[in-house]
XYZ file of C-alpha atoms in Angstrom:
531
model
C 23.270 190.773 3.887
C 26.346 189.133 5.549
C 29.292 190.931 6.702
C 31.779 190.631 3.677
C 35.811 191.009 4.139
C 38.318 190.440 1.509
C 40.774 188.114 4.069
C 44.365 188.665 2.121
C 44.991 184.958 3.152
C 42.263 183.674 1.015
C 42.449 185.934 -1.861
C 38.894 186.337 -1.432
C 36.007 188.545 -0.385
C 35.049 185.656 2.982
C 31.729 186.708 5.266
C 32.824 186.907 8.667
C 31.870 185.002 11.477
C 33.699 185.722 14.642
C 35.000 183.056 16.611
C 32.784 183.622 19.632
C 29.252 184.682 17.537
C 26.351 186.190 19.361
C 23.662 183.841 20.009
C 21.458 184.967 17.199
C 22.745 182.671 13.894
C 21.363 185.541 11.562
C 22.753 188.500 12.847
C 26.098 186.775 14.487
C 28.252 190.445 15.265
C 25.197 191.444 17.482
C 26.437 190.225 21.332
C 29.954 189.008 19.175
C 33.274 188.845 21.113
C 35.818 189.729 18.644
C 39.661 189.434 19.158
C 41.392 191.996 17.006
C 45.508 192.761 16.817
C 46.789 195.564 15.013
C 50.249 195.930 14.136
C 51.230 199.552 15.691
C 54.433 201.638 14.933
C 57.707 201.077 15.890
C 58.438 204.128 17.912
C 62.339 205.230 16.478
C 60.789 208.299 14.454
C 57.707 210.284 14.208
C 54.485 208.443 12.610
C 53.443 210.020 8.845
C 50.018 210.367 7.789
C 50.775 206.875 5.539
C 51.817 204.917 9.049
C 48.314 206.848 10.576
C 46.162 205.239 7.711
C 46.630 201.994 8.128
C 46.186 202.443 11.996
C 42.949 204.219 11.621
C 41.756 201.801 8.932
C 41.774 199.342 11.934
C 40.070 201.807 14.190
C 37.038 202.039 11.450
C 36.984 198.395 11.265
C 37.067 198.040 15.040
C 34.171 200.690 15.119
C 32.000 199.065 12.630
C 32.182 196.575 14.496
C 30.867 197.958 17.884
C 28.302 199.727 15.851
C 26.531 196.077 14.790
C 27.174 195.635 18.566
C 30.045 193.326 19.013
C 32.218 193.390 21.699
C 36.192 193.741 20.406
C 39.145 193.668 22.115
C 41.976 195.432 20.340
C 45.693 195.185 20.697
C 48.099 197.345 19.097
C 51.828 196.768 19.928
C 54.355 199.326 20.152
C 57.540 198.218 18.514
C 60.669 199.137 20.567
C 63.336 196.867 19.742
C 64.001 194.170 16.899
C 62.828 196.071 13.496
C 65.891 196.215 11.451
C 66.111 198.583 8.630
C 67.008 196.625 5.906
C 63.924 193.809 6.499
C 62.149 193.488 3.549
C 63.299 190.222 2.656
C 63.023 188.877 6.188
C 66.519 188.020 7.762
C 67.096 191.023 9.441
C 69.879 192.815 7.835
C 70.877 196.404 8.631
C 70.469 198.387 11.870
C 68.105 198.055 14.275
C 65.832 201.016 13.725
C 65.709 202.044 18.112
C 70.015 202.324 17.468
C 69.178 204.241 14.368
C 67.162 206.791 16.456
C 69.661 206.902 18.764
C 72.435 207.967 16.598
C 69.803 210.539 15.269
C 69.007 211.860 18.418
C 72.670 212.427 19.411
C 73.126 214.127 16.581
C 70.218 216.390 17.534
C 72.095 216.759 21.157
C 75.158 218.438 19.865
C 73.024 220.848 18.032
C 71.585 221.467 21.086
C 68.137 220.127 20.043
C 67.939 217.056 22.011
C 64.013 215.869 23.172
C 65.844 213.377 25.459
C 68.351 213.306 28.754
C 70.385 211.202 27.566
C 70.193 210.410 23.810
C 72.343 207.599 24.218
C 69.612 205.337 25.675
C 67.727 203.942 23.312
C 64.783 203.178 26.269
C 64.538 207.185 26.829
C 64.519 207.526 22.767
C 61.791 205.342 22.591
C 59.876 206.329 25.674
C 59.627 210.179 23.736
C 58.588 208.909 20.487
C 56.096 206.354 21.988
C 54.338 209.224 24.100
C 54.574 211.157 20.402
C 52.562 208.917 18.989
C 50.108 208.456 21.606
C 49.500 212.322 21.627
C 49.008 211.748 17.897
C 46.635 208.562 18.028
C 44.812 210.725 21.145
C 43.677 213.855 18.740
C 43.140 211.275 16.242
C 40.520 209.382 17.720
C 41.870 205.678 17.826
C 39.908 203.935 20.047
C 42.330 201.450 21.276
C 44.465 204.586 22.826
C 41.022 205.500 24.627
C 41.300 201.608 26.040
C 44.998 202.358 26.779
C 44.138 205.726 28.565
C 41.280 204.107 30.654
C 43.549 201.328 31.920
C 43.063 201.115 35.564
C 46.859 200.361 35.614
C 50.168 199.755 33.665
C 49.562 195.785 33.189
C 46.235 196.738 32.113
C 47.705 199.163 29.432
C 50.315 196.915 28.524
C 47.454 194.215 27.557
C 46.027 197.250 25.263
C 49.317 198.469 23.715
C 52.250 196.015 24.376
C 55.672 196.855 23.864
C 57.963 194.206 23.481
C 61.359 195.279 25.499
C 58.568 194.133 28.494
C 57.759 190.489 27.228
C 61.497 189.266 26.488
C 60.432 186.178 29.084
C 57.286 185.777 26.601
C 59.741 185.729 23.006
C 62.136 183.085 24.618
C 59.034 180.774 25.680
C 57.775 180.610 21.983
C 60.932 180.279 20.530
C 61.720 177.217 22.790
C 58.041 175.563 21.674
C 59.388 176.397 18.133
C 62.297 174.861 18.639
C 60.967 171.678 20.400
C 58.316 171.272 17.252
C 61.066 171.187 14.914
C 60.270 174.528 13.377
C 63.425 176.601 14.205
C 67.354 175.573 15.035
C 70.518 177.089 16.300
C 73.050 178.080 13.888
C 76.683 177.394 13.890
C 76.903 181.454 14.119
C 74.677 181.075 17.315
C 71.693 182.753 15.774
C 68.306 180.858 16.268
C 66.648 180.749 12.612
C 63.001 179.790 11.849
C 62.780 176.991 9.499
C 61.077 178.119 6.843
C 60.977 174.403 4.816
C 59.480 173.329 7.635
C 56.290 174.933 7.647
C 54.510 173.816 4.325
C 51.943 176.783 4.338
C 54.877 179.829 4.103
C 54.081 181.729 1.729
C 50.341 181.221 1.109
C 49.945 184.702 2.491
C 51.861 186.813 0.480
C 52.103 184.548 -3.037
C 55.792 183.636 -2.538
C 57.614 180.533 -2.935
C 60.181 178.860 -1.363
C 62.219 178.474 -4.344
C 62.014 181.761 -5.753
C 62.941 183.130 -2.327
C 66.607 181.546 -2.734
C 68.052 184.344 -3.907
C 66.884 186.818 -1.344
C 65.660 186.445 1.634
C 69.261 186.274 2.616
C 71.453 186.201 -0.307
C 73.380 188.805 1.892
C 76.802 187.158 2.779
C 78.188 186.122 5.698
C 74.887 184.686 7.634
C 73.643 182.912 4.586
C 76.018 180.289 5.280
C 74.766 178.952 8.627
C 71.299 179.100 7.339
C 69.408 176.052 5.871
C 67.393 177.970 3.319
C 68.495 181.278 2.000
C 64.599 182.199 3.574
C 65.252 181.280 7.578
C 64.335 184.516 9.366
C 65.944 185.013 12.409
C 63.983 184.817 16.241
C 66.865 185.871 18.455
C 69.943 187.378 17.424
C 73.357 187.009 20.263
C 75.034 190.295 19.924
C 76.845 191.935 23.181
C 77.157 195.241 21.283
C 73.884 195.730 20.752
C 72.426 198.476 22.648
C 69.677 196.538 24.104
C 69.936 193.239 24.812
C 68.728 190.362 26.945
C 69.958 187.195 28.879
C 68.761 184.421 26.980
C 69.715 180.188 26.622
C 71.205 181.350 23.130
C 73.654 184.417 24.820
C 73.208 187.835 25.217
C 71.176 189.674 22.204
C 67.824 191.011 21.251
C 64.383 188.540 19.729
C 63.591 189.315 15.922
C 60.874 191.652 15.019
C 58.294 188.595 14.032
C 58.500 186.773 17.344
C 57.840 189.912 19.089
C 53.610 190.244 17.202
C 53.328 186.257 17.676
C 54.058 185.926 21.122
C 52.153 189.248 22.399
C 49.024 188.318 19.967
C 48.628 185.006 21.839
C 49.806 186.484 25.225
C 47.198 188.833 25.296
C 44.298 187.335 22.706
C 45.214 183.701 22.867
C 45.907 181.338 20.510
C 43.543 181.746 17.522
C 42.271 185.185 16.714
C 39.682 186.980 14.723
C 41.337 189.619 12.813
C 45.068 190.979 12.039
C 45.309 193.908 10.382
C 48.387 195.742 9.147
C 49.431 197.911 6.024
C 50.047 196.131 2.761
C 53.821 196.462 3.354
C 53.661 194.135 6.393
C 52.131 191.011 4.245
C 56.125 190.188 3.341
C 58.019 189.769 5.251
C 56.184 190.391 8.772
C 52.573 188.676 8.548
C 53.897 186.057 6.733
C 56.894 184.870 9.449
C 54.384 185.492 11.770
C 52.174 182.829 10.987
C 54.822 180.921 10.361
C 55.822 180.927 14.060
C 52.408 180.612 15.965
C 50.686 178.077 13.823
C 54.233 176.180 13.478
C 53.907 176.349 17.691
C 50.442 175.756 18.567
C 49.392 173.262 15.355
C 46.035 176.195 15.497
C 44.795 178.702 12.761
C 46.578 181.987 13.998
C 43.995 184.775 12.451
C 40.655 183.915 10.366
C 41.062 186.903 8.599
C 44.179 189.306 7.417
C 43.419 192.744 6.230
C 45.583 195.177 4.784
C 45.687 198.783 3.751
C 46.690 200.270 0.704
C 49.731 202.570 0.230
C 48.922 206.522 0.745
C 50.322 208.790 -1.878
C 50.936 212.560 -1.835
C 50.377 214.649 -4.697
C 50.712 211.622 -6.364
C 53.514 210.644 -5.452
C 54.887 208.462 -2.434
C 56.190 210.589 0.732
C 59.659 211.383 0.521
C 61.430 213.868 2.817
C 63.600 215.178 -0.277
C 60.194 215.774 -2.701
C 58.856 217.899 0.431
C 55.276 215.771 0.888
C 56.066 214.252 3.828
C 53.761 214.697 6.590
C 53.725 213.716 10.144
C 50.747 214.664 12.298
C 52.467 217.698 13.710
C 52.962 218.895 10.511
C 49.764 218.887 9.603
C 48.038 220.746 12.788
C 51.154 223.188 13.041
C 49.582 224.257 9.619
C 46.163 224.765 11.088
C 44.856 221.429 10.361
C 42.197 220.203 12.766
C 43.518 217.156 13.455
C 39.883 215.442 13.081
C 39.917 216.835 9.465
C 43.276 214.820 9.160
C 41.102 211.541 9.811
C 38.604 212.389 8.110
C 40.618 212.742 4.959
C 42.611 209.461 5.915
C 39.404 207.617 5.919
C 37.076 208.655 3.093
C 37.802 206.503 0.381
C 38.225 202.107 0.648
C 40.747 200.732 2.562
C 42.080 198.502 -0.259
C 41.956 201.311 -2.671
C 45.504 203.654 -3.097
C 44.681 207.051 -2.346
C 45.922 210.066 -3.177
C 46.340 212.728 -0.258
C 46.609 216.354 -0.772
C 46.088 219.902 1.204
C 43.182 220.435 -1.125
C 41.638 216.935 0.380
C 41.958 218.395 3.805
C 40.028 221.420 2.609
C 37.306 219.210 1.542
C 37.126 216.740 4.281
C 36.785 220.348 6.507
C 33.753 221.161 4.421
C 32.141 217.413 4.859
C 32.895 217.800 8.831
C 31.828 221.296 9.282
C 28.177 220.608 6.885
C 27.587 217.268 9.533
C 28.375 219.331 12.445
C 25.758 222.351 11.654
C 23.180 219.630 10.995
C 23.869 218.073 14.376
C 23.890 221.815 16.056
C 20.373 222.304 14.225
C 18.934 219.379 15.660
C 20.302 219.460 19.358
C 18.299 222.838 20.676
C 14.799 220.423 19.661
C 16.080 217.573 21.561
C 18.214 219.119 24.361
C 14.941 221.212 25.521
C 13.332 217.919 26.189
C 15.899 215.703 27.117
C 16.891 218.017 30.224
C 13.367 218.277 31.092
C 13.357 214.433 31.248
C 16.264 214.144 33.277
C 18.643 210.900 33.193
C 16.105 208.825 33.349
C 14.147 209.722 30.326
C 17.549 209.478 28.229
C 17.795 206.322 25.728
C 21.220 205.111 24.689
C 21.672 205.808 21.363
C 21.354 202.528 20.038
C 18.048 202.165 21.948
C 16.307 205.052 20.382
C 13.443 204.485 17.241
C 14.452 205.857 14.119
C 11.935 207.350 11.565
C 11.871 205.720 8.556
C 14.133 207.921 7.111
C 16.750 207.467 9.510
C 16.323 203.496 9.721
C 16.834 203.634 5.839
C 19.651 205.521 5.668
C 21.228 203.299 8.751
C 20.583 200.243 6.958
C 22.361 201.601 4.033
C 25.093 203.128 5.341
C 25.372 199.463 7.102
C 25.418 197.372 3.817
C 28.110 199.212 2.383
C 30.471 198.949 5.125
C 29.121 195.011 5.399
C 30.517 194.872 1.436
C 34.115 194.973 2.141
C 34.182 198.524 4.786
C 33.265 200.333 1.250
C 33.355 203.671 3.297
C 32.542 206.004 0.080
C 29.457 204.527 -0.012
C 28.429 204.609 2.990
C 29.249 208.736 3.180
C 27.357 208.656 -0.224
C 24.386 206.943 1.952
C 25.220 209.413 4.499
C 25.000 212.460 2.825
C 22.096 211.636 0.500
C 19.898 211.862 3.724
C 21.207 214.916 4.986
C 21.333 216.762 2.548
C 17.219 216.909 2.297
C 17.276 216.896 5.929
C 19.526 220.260 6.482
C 17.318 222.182 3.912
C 14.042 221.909 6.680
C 13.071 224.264 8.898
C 13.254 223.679 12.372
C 12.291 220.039 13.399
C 9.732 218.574 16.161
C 11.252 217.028 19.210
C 10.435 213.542 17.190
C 12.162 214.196 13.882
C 15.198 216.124 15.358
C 15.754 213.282 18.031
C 15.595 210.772 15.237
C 18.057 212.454 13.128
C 20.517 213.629 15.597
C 20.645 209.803 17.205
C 21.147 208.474 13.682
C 23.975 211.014 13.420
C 25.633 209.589 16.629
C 25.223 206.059 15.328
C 27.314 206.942 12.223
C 29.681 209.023 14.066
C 30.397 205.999 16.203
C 32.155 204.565 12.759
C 33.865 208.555 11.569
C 34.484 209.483 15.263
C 34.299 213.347 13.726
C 30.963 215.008 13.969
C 30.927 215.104 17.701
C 34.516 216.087 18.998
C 35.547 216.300 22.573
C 35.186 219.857 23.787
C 38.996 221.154 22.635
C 39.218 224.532 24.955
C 41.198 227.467 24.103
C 43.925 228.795 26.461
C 42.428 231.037 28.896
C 44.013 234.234 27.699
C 42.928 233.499 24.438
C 39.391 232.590 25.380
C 39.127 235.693 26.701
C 40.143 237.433 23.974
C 37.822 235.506 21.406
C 34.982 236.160 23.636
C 35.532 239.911 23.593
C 35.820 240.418 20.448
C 32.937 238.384 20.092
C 31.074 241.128 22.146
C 32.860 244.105 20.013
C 31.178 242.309 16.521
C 27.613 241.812 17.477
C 27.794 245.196 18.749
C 28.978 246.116 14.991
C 26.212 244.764 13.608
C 23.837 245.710 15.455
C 24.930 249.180 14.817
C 25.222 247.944 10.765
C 28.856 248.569 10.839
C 29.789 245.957 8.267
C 32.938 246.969 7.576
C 34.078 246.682 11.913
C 32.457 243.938 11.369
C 34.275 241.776 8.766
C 37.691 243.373 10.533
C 36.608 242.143 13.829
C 35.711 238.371 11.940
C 39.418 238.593 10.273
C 40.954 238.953 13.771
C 39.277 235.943 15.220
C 40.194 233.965 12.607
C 43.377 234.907 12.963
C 43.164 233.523 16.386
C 41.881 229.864 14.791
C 38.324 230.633 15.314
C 35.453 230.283 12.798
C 32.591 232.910 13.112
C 29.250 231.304 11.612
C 26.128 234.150 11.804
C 22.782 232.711 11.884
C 19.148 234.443 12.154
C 19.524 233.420 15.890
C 22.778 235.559 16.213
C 26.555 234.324 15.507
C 28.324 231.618 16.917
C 32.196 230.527 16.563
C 33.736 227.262 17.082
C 37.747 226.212 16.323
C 38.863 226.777 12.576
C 39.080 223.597 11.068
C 41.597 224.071 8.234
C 44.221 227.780 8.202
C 42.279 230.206 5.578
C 42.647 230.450 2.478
């Protein structure tokens, strides 16, 4: 079955091909090279849990990916400058967004609240909210901050997750080969304007026309006057107030938010690319000046394919602050949420499908993780035994290991659903119709429990959540855990039920789970706060 993605651009479910293929013509992901870019945050607030799902869509993609054995490289910019507030209809009225957080985060100074030293620079503002989000992304799971953290140095993070006060030189180039081609122009008010009659294809994207655009992607006054369509986005703005700002051949100012995605994607991926993904609010005005600029300055297809994410709800709802569903990440964990649980729940259900999130789905997503995770802990002791015996050399990647037919069944399925359009429900439904059965067995052989457990790690290479990185306990509080620990199995062994279920209240208290077993009782971090 080919790999099946419905590419925004085309309106269509397209199979994709990369670029660079592997070398085998029916199975071209296997040995692929795949360049990905991701639009990121722009770092002037905390990220919700609706900014987080359209990032970890990507990550999923980017792991299904790997899993058929491509190679990908991902970027994910960083937004620090340019986003105005008011941008929906592409000329960049309002505030900038990074001045925005700066007047925020002065107010929080005079309350005494201030995260920054100086909450007047809006490169300090957006240094705290970048490392914010990079803690999030981090106990998320997002690959691409794993690249990022395993950078051997800052240029080599800065090709993972640009930001663009860093590439002003890069902006000013493209807008000069943009200007050269005919595709942009100075205005009598000094701001340089893409020209959006210029470029016959604007629009194709997002189902707009020029025409009906006449009344609003400006219609706003004052700058609609030096414009030549109402449309004409601006790619650098002259503005001496501005906090940040830049030496340019058009005056001081700051580049427009679209120039900034362009010129990093071909910076850092080149020319043409694979895949850009974003959330469905980025199709208008953002994806669609972007192609605008890089295909009006290199004559090239920009991306083969454009996905997009749906819109999250909450309680059915969209997020407002004032309705009281509106979650960051901290939220979330500061509530007892794992934050693993968080993706899972993010994930679950098709990319292109609205989804409703709720406390109760977190709840449920803990059950799903915590079922997946005793499976894998029932099959390790039959395989570990062996495995140390056999020492490094006797280890198989997990890729390289034969699967039962069970296991190669279930692979293949889980596989074809997330070839038909990264239909992720099905593939849990493939999933968990396999382990179901296979959690109801007694103890396996060394063959069956190696076969199931490296089957689990090939599917956690897509969910990233049954095999977390060890997440210690503070020392004091290890300590305590581990003594009451002691204090319970000494309860039961004396049948003291009651000390017992005191004893398990206590530990929960201090976020850990106590599961008892024939073998004894073990405890692992509390996934969701109890009920």
């Amino acid at each position: 079955m080919p790999t099946m993605f419905y590419n925004t651009l085309s309106h269509s479910l397209m199979e994709f091909i990369p670029l660079t293929p592997g070398p085998d013509s029916a199975d071209p992901l296997r040995g692929a090279f795949v360049r990905m870019y991701s639009c990121g945050p722009t770092v002037y607030d905390y990220a919700h849990i609706g900014n987080f799902r359209a990032f970890l869509f990507a990550d999923v993609l980017r792991r299904y990916l790997e899993f058929r054995q491509a190679r990908v490289q991902q970027v994910m910019n960083m937004t620090d400058v340019g986003h105005m507030t008011d941008d929906a209809l592409a000329d960049g009225a309002g505030q900038d967004k990074l001045q925005l957080a700066v007047e925020k985060m002065k107010a929080t100074k005079k309350a005494g609240q201030a995260a920054v030293a100086d909450p007047n620079d809006p490169f300090q503002v957006a240094d705290f909210f970048t490392e914010v989000f990079l803690a999030d992304a981090r106990t998320l799971g997002l690959a691409v901050v794993a690249d990022y953290d395993r950078a051997a140095d800052a240029a080599a993070r800065e090709a993972v997750m640009p930001r663009p006060t860093r590439h002003i030189a890069h902006f000013i180039q493209l807008i000069q080969r943009l200007l050269a081609n005919g595709h942009a122009y100075v205005a009598a008010d000094g701001v340089v304007y893409y020209d959006v009659g210029s470029f016959r294809a604007y629009g194709k994207l997002s189902g707009n026309e020029l025409d009906r655009l006449a009344h609003g992607a400006g219609g706003r006054t004052n700058a609609q006057a030096a414009k030549r369509h109402p449309a004409d986005f601006f790619l650098w703005k002259p503005d001496r107030t501005h906090l940040m700002r830049w030496d340019s051949p058009w005056g001081q100012g700051y580049p427009g938010w679209h120039i900034e995605c362009s010129a990093m994607a071909m910076h850092f991926l080149g020319e043409s690319l694979d895949i850009h993904t974003g959330g469905e609010d980025n199709i208008f005005p953002h994806h669609e000046c972007e192609i605008a600029q890089s295909q009006g300055a290199t004559g090239k297809e920009f991306a083969r394919f454009w996905m997009h994410t749906r819109h999250l709800m909450v309680n059915g709802e969209k997020m407002s602050k004032s309705r009281g569903n509106f979650f960051t990440i901290g939220d979330l964990t500061k509530k007892g949420y794992d934050p693993l649980v968080i993706r899972y729940a993010l994930i679950c259900t098709r990319y292109r499908e609205s989804t409703n999130f709720t406390l109760q789905s977190l709840h449920e997503a803990a059950a799903s993780i915590a079922f997946l995770r005793d499976l894998a802990d029932k099959l390790t002791p039959s395989v570990a035994a062996v495995d140390e015996a056999a020492g490094d050399a006797g280890r198989l990647a997990v890729h390289e290991v034969s699967l039962a037919p069970g296991e190669a069944d279930m692979i293949a399925e889980f596989s074809r659903a997330l070839d038909d359009d990264l239909n992720i429900s099905a593939a849990l439904a493939a999933l968990f119709t396999w382990a179901k059965p296979l959690a109801q067995k007694g103890r396996l052989d060394y063959p069956a429990a190696r076969s199931g457990l490296a089957a689990l790690r090939r599917v956690d290479h897509v969910l990233g959540v049954i095999f977390p990185p060890l997440r210690a306990l503070p020392v004091a509080v290890q300590e305590k855990v581990d003594a009451l620990m002691q204090q319970r199995l000494q309860a039961r062994r004396n049948k003291d039920f009651a000390a017992s279920d005191t004893l398990r209240r206590e530990l929960s208290a201090l976020g850990v789970e106590v599961k008892d077993t024939p073998t004894g009782s073990t405890c692992r971090p509390r996934l969701v706060p109890p009920a």
